[in-house]
XYZ file of C-alpha atoms in Angstrom:
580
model
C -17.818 -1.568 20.409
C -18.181 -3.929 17.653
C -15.009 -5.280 16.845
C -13.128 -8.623 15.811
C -13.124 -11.374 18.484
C -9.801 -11.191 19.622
C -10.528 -7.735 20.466
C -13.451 -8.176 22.144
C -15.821 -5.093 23.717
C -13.874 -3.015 26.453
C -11.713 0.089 26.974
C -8.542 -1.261 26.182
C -7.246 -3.289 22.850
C -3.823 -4.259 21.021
C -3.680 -4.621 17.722
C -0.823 -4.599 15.404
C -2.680 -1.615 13.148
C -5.336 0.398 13.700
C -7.246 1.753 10.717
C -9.588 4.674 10.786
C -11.848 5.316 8.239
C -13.654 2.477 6.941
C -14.480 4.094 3.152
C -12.937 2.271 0.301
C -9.129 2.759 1.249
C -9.418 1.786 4.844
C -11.779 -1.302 4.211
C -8.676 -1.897 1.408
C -6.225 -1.484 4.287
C -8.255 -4.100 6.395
C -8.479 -6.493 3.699
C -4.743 -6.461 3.171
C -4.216 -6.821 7.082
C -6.238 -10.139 6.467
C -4.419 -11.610 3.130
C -0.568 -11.168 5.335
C -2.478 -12.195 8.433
C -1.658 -9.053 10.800
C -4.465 -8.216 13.538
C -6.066 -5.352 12.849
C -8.929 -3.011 14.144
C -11.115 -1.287 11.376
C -13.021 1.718 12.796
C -15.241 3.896 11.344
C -18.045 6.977 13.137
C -20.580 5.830 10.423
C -23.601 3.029 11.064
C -21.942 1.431 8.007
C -20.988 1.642 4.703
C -21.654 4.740 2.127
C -25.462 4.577 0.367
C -24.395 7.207 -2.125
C -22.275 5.888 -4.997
C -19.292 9.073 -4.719
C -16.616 7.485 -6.196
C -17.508 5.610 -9.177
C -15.130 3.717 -11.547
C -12.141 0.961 -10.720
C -9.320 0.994 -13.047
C -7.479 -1.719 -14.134
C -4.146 -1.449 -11.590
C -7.211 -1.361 -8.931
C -8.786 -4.595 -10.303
C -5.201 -6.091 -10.138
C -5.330 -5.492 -6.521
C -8.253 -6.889 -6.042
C -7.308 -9.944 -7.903
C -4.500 -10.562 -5.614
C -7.138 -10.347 -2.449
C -9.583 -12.856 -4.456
C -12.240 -10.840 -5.284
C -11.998 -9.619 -8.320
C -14.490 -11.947 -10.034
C -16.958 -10.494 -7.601
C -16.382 -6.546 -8.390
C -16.423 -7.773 -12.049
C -20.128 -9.812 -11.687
C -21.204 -6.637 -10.277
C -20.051 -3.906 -12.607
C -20.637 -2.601 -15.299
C -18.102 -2.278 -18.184
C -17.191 1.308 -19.756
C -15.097 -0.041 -22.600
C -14.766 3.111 -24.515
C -14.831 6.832 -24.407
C -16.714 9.101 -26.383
C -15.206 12.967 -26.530
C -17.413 15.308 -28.234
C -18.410 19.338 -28.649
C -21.625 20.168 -27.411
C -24.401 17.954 -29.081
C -22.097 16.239 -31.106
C -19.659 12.982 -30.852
C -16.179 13.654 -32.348
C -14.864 9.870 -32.427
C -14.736 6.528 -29.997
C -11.535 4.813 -28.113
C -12.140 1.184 -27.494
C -10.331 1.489 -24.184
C -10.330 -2.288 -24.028
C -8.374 -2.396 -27.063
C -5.971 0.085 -26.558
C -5.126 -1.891 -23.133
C -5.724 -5.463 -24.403
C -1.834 -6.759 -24.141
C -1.417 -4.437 -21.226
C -3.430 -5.805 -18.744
C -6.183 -8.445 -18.047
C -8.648 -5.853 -16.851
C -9.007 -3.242 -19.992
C -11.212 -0.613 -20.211
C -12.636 1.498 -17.185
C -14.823 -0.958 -14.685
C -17.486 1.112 -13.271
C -18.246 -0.115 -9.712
C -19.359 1.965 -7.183
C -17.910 3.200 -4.228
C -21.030 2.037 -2.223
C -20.262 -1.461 -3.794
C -16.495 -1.138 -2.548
C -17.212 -0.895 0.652
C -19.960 -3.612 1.021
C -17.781 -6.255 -0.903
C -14.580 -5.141 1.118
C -16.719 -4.192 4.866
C -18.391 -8.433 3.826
C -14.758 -9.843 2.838
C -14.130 -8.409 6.611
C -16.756 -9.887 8.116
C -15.899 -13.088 6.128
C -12.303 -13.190 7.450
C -14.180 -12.942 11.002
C -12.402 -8.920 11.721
C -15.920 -6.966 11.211
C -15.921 -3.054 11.048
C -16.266 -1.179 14.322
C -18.700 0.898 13.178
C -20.337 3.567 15.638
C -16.787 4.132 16.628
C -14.233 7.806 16.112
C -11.112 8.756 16.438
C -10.651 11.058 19.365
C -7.183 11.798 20.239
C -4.027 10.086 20.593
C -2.788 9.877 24.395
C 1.093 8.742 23.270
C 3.154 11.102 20.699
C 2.751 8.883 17.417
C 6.604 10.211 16.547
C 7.999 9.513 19.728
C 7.343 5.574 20.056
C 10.703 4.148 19.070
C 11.518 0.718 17.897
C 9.183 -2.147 18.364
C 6.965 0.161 20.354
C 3.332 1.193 19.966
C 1.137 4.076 20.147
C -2.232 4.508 22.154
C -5.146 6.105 20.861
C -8.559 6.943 21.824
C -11.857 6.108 20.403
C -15.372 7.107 20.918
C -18.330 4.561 20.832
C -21.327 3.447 21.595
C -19.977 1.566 24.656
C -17.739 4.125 26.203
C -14.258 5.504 25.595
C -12.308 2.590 24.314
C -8.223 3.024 24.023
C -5.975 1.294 21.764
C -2.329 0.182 21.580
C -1.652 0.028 17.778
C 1.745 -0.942 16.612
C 0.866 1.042 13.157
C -1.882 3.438 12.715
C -3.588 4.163 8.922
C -5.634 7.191 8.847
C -7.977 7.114 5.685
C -10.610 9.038 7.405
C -11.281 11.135 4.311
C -10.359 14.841 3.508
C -11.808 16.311 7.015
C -9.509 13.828 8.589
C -9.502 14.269 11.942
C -6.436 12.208 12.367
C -4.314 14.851 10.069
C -5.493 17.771 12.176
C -4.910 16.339 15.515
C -0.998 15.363 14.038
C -0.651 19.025 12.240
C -0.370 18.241 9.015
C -0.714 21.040 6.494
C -3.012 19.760 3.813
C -1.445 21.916 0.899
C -3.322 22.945 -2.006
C -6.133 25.084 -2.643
C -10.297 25.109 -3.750
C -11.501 25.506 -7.020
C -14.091 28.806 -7.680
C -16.710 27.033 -9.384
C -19.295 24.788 -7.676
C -19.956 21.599 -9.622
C -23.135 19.187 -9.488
C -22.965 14.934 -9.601
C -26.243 13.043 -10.293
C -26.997 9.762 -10.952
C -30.260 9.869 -13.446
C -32.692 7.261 -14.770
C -34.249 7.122 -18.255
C -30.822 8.907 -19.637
C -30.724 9.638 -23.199
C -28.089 11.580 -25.567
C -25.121 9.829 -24.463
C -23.011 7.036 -25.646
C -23.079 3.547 -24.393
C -19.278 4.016 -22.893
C -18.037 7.406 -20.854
C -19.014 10.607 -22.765
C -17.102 13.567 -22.294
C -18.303 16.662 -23.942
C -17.487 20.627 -24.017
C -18.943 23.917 -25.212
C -17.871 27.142 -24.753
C -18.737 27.571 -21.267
C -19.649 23.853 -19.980
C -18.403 20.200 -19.800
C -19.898 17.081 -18.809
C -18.810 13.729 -17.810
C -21.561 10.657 -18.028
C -20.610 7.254 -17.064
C -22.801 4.525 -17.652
C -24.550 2.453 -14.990
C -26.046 -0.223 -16.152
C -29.975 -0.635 -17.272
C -31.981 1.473 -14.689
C -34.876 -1.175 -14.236
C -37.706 1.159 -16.310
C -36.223 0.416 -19.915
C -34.343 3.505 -19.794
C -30.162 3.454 -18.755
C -28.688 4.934 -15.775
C -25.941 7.435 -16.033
C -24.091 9.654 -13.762
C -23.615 13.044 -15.310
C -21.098 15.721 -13.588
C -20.841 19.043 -14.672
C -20.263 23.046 -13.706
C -22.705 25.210 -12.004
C -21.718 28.364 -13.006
C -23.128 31.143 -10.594
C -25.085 32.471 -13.405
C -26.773 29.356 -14.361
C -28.090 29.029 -10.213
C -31.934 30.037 -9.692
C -31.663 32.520 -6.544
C -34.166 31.919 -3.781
C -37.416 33.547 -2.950
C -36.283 37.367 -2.288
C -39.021 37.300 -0.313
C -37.879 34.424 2.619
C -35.509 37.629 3.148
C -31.519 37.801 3.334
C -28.523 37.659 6.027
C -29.454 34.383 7.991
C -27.056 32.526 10.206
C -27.761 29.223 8.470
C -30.157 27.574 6.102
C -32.649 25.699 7.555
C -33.007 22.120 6.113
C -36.383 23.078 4.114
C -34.115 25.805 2.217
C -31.205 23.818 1.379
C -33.652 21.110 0.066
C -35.253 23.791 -1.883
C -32.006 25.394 -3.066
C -30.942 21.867 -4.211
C -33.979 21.359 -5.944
C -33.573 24.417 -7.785
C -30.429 23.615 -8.969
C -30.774 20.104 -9.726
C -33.632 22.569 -12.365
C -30.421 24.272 -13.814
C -28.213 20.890 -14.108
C -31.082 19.419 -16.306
C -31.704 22.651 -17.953
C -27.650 22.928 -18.596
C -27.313 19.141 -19.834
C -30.093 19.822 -22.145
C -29.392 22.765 -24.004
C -26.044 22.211 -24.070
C -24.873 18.747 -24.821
C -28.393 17.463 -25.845
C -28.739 14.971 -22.665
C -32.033 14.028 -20.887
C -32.809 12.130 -18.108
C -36.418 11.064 -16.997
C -35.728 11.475 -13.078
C -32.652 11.037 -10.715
C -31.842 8.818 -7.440
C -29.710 11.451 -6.486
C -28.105 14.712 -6.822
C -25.279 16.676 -4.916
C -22.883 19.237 -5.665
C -19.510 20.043 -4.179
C -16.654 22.107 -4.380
C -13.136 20.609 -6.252
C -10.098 20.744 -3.882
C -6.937 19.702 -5.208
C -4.496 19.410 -2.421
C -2.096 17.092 -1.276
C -0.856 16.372 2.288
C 2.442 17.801 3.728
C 3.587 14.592 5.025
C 1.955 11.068 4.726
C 4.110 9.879 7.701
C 4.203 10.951 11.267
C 6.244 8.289 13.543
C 4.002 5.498 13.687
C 0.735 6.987 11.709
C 0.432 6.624 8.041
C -2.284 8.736 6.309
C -3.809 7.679 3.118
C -6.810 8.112 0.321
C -8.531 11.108 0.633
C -6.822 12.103 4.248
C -3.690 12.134 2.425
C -4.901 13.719 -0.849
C -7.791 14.776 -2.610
C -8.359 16.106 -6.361
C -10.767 16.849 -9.406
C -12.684 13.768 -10.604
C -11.367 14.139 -13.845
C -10.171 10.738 -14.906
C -11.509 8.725 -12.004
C -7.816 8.562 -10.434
C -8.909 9.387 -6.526
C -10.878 6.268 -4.936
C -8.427 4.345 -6.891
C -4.770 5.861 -5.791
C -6.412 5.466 -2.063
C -6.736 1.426 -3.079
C -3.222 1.080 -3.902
C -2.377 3.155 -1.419
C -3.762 1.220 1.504
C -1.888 -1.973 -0.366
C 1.333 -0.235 -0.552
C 1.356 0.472 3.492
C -0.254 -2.882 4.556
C 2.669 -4.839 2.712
C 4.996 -2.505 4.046
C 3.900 -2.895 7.552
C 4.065 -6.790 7.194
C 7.694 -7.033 5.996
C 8.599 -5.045 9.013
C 6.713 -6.886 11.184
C 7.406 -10.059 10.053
C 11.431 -9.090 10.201
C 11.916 -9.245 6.469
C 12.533 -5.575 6.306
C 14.438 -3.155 9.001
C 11.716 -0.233 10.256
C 13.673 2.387 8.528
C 11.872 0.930 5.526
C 8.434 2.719 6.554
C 9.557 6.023 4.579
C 9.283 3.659 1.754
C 5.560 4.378 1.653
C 5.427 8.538 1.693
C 8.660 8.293 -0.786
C 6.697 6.224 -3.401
C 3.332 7.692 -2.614
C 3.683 11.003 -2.075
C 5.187 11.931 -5.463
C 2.151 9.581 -7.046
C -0.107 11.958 -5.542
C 1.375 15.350 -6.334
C 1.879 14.286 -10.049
C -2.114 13.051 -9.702
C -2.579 16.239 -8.739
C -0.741 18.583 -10.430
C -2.228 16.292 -13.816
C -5.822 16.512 -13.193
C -5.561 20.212 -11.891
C -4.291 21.067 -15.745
C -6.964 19.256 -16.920
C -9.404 20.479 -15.244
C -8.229 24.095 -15.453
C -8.225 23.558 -19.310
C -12.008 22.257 -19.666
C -13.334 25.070 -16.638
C -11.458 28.525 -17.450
C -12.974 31.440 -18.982
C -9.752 32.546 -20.550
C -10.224 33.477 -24.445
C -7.325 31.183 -24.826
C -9.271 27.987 -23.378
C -12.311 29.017 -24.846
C -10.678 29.138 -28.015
C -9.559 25.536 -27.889
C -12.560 24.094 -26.369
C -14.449 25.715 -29.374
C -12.292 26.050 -32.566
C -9.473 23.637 -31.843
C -10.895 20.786 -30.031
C -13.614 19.511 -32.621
C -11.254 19.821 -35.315
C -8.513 18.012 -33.695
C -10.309 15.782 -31.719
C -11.405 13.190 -34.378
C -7.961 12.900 -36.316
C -6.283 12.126 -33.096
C -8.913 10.326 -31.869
C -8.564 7.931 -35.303
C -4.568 7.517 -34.609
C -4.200 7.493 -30.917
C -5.238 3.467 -31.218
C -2.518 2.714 -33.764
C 0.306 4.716 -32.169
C 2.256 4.060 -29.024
C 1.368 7.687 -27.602
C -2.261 5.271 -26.960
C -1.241 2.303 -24.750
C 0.507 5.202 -22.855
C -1.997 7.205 -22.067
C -3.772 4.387 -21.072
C -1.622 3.407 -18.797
C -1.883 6.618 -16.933
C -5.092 6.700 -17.009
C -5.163 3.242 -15.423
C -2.397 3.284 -13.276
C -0.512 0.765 -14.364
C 2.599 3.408 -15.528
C 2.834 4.053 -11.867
C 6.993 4.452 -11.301
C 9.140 3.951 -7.865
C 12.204 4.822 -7.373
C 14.044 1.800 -6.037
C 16.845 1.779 -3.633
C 20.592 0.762 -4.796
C 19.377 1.186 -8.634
C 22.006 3.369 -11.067
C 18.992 6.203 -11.113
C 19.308 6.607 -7.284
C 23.286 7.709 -7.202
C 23.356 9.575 -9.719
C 21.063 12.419 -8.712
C 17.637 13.182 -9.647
C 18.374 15.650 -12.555
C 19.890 12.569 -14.923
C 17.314 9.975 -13.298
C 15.405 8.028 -16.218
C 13.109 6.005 -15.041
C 13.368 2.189 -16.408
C 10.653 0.094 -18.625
C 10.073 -2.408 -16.413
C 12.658 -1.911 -12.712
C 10.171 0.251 -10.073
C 7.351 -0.579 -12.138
C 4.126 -3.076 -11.484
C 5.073 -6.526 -12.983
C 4.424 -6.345 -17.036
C 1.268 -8.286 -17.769
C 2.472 -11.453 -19.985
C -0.915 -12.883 -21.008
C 0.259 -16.408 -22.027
C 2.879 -17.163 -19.923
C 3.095 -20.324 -19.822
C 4.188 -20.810 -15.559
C 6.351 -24.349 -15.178
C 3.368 -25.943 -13.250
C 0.469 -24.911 -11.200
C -0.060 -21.641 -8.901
C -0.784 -21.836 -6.125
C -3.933 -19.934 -4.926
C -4.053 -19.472 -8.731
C -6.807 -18.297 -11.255
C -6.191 -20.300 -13.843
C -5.932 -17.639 -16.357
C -2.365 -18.614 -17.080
C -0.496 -15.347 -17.043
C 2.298 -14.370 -15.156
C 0.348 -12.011 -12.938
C -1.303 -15.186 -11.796
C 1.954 -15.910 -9.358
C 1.319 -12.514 -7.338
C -1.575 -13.991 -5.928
C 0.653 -15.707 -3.430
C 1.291 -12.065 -1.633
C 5.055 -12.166 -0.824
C 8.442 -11.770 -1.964
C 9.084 -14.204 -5.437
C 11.366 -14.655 -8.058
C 10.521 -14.706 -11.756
C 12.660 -16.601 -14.367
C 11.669 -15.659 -17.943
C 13.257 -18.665 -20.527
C 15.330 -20.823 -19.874
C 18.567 -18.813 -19.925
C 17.222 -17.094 -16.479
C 17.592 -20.446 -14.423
C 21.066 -19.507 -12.998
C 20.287 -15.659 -12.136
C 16.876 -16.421 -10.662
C 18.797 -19.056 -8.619
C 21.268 -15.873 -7.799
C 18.160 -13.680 -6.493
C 16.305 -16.477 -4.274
C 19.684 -17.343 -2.248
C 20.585 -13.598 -2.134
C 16.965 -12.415 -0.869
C 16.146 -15.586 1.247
C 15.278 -13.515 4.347
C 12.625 -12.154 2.571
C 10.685 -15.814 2.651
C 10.664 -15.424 6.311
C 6.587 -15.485 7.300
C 5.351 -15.940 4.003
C 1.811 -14.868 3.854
C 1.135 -17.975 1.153
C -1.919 -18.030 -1.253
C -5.195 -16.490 -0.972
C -6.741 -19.914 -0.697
C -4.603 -21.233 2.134
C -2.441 -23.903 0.079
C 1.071 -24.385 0.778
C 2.189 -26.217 -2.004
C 3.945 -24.295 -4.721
C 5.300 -26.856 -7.529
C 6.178 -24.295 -9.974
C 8.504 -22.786 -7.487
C 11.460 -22.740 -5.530
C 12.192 -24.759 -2.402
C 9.631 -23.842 0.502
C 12.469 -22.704 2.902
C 13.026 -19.889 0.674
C 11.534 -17.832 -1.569
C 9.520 -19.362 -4.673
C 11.012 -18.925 -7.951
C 8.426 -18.578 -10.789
C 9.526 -19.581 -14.424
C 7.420 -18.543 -17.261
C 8.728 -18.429 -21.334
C 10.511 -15.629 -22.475
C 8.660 -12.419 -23.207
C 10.625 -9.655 -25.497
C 6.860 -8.160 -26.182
C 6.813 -7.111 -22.705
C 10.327 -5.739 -21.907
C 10.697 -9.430 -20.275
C 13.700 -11.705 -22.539
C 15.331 -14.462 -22.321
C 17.440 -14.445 -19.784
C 15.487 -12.176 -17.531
C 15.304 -12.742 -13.334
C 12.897 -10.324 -11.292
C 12.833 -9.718 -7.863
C 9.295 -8.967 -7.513
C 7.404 -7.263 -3.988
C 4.528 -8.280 -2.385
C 2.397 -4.949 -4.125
C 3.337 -6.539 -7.558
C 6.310 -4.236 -8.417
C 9.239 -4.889 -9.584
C 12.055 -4.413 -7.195
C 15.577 -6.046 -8.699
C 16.000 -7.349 -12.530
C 19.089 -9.520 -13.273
C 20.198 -10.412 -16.770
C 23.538 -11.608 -18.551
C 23.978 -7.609 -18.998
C 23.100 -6.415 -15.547
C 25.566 -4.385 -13.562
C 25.838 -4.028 -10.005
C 24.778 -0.682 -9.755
C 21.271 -1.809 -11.187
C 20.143 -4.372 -8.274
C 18.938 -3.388 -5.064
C 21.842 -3.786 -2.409
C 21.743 -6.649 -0.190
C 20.843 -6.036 3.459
């Protein structure tokens, strides 16, 4: 078995968490094991990482992520920016939204980065390699010999693998299972995976010598179609590269030979590659007549069925499931490959403040309470969408053809100068993305008068000129105040100078939380914009109304980027998180 040094080939290894699945969210997982320097075993049945590019786009709370791992200047070298989206009816455009400048004062990464999940996992499965804890590849889940639920405190559980070298078992203080929507892991736990399978059969190709669409993502309807095209890049023959997704309706389907006869077990490769061809025909008829797209050739064509379903549980005693294991959905607004990301970050930081004693273990239901309810809203979200640009009702085909391309340009024209447009693109990406934190006012007083606060339980609010009291460590030097949360652990934010004394007031409060610091992605030490190195760093930056952040604002701020306590000269008790 190929695995990290300390592990070594054999039939029996410890690690502090096994991962299984090494797609984007496990090889994200991983890479997070790395940055707060737990051991960890990546394993994965494949040779090695996806050729197809599946998933497609990163969004901006994704590239945040990354950024906080190092790499984000190399997913950003080798992508290629969708800055805008393009609706339209049929042949026609209705109107453009610059994405990146709806999002410009929301986040350093605007717009829609379109880097494939093939790219992912060779950057992530290389950072691996990098960090000297390579893959296991050749190597599957088989069973677990201990009951995940029933390991108690401080204990472990032991699971099986198959590999090229034998059975191999493994004592794993934590197990993540991101071995996709099949998950293996799921099924042997019993976990219902909730939800249900859309009727319609959709295609996904990736075409060369693409014309008819815009330069950004096109999205486009008619009265019984849609189709999404994001762009990728110049395909090498002076043409561009797109992928285009859209509906295979059963009428639009060539049937097969009558002749090769009916009622066989199975299709025999030679028919399913002939059935594919045929309908990869039908796609490029579809695209053609209907939207007014062409495309001189593809590098490659699939077509799947849309589940939307979400798991019963994400936790089982010591197993965690996550990405597509814990949730799949349409691909309307390229949400999935990234809510497995930031889902892999939220366990892996999770995992390290328990194991590093800053956090009790009850603190593990932490990651199905805040992730869970992400997913289901995902979910529920993209299923409406969807629903709305696939059903046959007269209502929806009404609004797809009468209402949409008359409404679609004015709002198009105002979304950019109204608030209603930074919000939606903050759904879209992921940067709204709201926990409920313990202790807060919103907590006691039941979830029917909950509101959910501007900046407490959210991801830090992007201040693009900070101004930080001296250097970062393991910084950037972009200058922001997203630039501190490459450090990886627990810190303290003072915005203007009237924050000093509650800042002061969080670090001695929350001290236990320095304990184990991970430090900066770079390996320095020194932090002189912060607090005392016995405790944890304090961060002061200028005051920042613009962003929900004035004078006189202290944030206690997680590992993952979100914000966790807020002190001010108006805070109550009831609004901090109690101390341990």
């Amino acid at each position: 078995m190929s695995a990290a040094p300390d592990h070594g080939p054999g039939r029996r290894v410890s690690t502090d968490v096994l991962v299984v699945g090494a797609g984007p969210t496990g090889l994200m997982a991983g890479a997070w094991c790395a940055r707060l320097g737990l051991q960890s075993l990546v394993v994965d049945g494949k040779t090695g990482p996806t050729r197809e590019s599946r998933a497609l786009a990163v969004q901006a709370r994704s590239l945040e992520v990354y950024r906080q791992l190092g790499l984000v200047q190399a997913v950003l070298d080798g992508a290629t920016p969708a800055t805008s989206v393009s609706p339209g009816f049929r042949h026609r455009t209705l109107g453009t939204v610059r994405l990146d400048r709806v999002g410009q004062q929301l986040t350093p990464f605007p717009g829609i980065t379109i880097f494939e999940q093939s790219a992912n996992e060779e950057l992530l499965a290389g950072h691996l390699r990098d960090r000297h804890w390579p893959v296991a590849w050749g190597t599957s889940f088989r069973s677990f010999t201990t009951d995940p639920r029933a390991a108690g405190s401080g204990g472990a559980v032991t699971v099986e693998l198959d590999s090229s070298e034998g059975l191999v078992q493994v004592s794993a203080r934590y197990v993540v299972a991101a071995d996709g929507a099949s998950s293996a892991v799921r099924r042997a736990l019993g976990i219902a995976f909730e939800g249900a399978t859309n009727r319609f059969e959709f295609y996904v190709l990736d075409a060369y010598g693409v014309t008819g669409t815009e330069s950004g993502i096109t999205l486009r309807a008619s009265r019984e179609h849609f189709m999404l095209a994001f762009p990728l890049g110049d395909d090498g023959r002076g043409g561009r590269r797109a992928r285009l997704l859209g509906i295979l309706r059963a009428e639009d389907r060539i049937p097969a030979d009558p002749d090769q006869g009916a009622g066989t077990a199975a299709a025999s490769p030679a028919d399913e590659a002939a059935a594919e061809a045929r309908d990869e025909v039908r796609a490029r008829a579809s695209l053609a007549e209907e939207f007014g797209v062409r495309y001189a050739g593809t590098d490659w064509y699939s077509t799947y069925r849309v589940h939307h379903r979400v798991a019963a549980a994400f936790r089982a005693g010591r197993v965690f499931l996550a990405g597509d294991a814990a949730h799949i959905h349409s691909p309307v607004g390229a949400q999935g490959m990234n809510t497995g990301l930031q889902d892999a970050q939220n366990i892996v930081c999770t995992i390290a403040d328990v194991l590093a004693g800053r956090e009790p273990e009850d603190v593990l239901d932490r990651y199905e309470a805040e992730r869970r309810p992400v997913a289901l809203n995902l979910v529920r979200t993209t299923d409406v969408v969807f629903g709305a640009v696939t059903s046959m009702a007269p209502l929806a085909r009404f609004v797809r053809t009468r209402v949409f391309p008359l409404a679609a340009p004015v709002l198009l024209r105002a979304a950019p100068r109204l608030p209603l447009g930074g919000r939606m693109f903050g759904y879209l990406s992921q940067i709204r993305i709201h926990y409920w934190m313990p202790g807060t006012e919103a907590d006691r007083t039941g979830p029917r008068r909950r509101r959910r606060g501007t900046v407490l339980g959210r991801r830090l609010p992007w201040v693009p000129d900070a101004g930080p009291t001296g250097p970062v460590p393991g910084g950037d030097g972009r200058g922001d105040n997203h630039e501190a949360l490459n450090t990886a652990e627990w810190q303290v934010h003072a915005y203007g100078p009237a924050a000093d004394r509650l800042a002061r007031d969080l670090a001695d409060r929350h001290q236990d939380r320095a304990a184990g610091r991970a430090g900066p992605a770079s390996g320095e030490t020194n932090n002189p914009g912060a607090g005392p190195a016995s405790g944890l760093p304090v961060f002061r930056f200028r005051a920042a109304p613009e962003a929900g952040l004035p004078d006189g604002t202290a944030l206690l701020i997680r590992p993952d980027g979100f914000v966790a306590e807020i002190l001010d000269d108006s805070s109550v008790p009831a609004r901090r998180v109690s101390p341990r």
